[in-house]
Amino acid sequence: GDVNKKERRNFMNELKIIEHEGIRVLTTQQLAEVYGTETANIKMNFKNNKDRFVEGRDYFCLKGNELKEFKN
């Protein structure tokens, strides 16, 4: 569904704060919830625009044990 800016702002205020290496982050799931879409759409948009983002600044790509630890 389409989420308007006011609803999105309210939703952002209610999100669980998550940190990675001391930096506040949003997960793919949280972004999908904020924008009222599926995680697949967030992933596709990221893939289509990846050249606009800098790893470590705009996003973190966690894999293996690092991802498992983050999820716990």
Coordinates of C-alpha atoms in Angstrom, one line a residue:
G1 CA 0.0 0.0 0.0
D2 CA 0.9 3.6 -0.5
V3 CA 2.0 5.3 2.7
N4 CA 1.8 9.1 2.9
K5 CA 4.7 11.2 4.4
K6 CA 2.9 12.0 7.7
E7 CA 2.1 8.3 8.3
R8 CA 5.7 7.4 7.4
R9 CA 7.1 10.0 9.8
N10 CA 4.8 8.6 12.6
F11 CA 5.9 5.0 11.7
M12 CA 9.6 6.0 11.8
N13 CA 9.2 7.3 15.3
E14 CA 7.9 3.9 16.4
L15 CA 10.6 1.8 14.8
K16 CA 12.9 -0.3 17.0
I17 CA 16.3 1.3 17.2
I18 CA 18.9 -1.0 15.7
E19 CA 22.7 -0.3 15.7
H20 CA 25.5 -1.8 13.7
E21 CA 29.0 -0.9 14.8
G22 CA 27.5 1.9 16.9
I23 CA 25.6 3.4 13.9
R24 CA 21.8 3.5 13.8
V25 CA 20.5 1.5 10.9
L26 CA 17.3 0.4 9.3
T27 CA 17.0 -3.1 8.1
T28 CA 15.5 -4.0 4.7
Q29 CA 12.4 -5.3 6.5
Q30 CA 12.0 -1.9 8.4
L31 CA 12.4 0.0 5.1
A32 CA 9.7 -2.1 3.5
E33 CA 7.4 -1.5 6.5
V34 CA 8.0 2.3 6.4
Y35 CA 7.3 2.5 2.7
G36 CA 4.4 0.1 2.8
T37 CA 5.9 -2.4 0.4
E38 CA 7.6 -5.8 0.3
T39 CA 11.3 -6.5 1.0
A40 CA 11.6 -7.8 -2.6
N41 CA 10.8 -4.3 -3.8
I42 CA 13.4 -2.7 -1.5
K43 CA 16.0 -5.2 -2.7
M44 CA 15.2 -4.6 -6.4
N45 CA 15.3 -0.8 -6.0
F46 CA 18.6 -1.1 -4.2
K47 CA 20.0 -3.4 -7.0
N48 CA 18.8 -1.0 -9.7
N49 CA 20.4 2.0 -7.9
K50 CA 23.4 0.4 -6.2
D51 CA 25.9 2.7 -8.0
R52 CA 24.4 5.7 -6.1
F53 CA 25.2 4.2 -2.7
V54 CA 28.5 3.8 -0.8
E55 CA 29.0 0.6 1.3
G56 CA 29.8 1.5 4.9
R57 CA 28.2 4.9 4.5
D58 CA 24.7 4.3 2.9
Y59 CA 24.4 0.6 3.6
F60 CA 26.1 -2.4 5.2
C61 CA 26.1 -5.9 3.5
L62 CA 26.2 -8.5 6.3
K63 CA 26.9 -12.1 5.5
G64 CA 27.6 -15.3 7.3
N65 CA 28.4 -15.1 11.0
E66 CA 28.2 -11.3 11.0
L67 CA 24.6 -11.5 9.8
K68 CA 23.7 -14.2 12.3
E69 CA 25.1 -12.1 15.1
F70 CA 23.3 -9.0 13.9
K71 CA 20.0 -10.9 13.8
N72 CA 20.4 -12.1 17.5

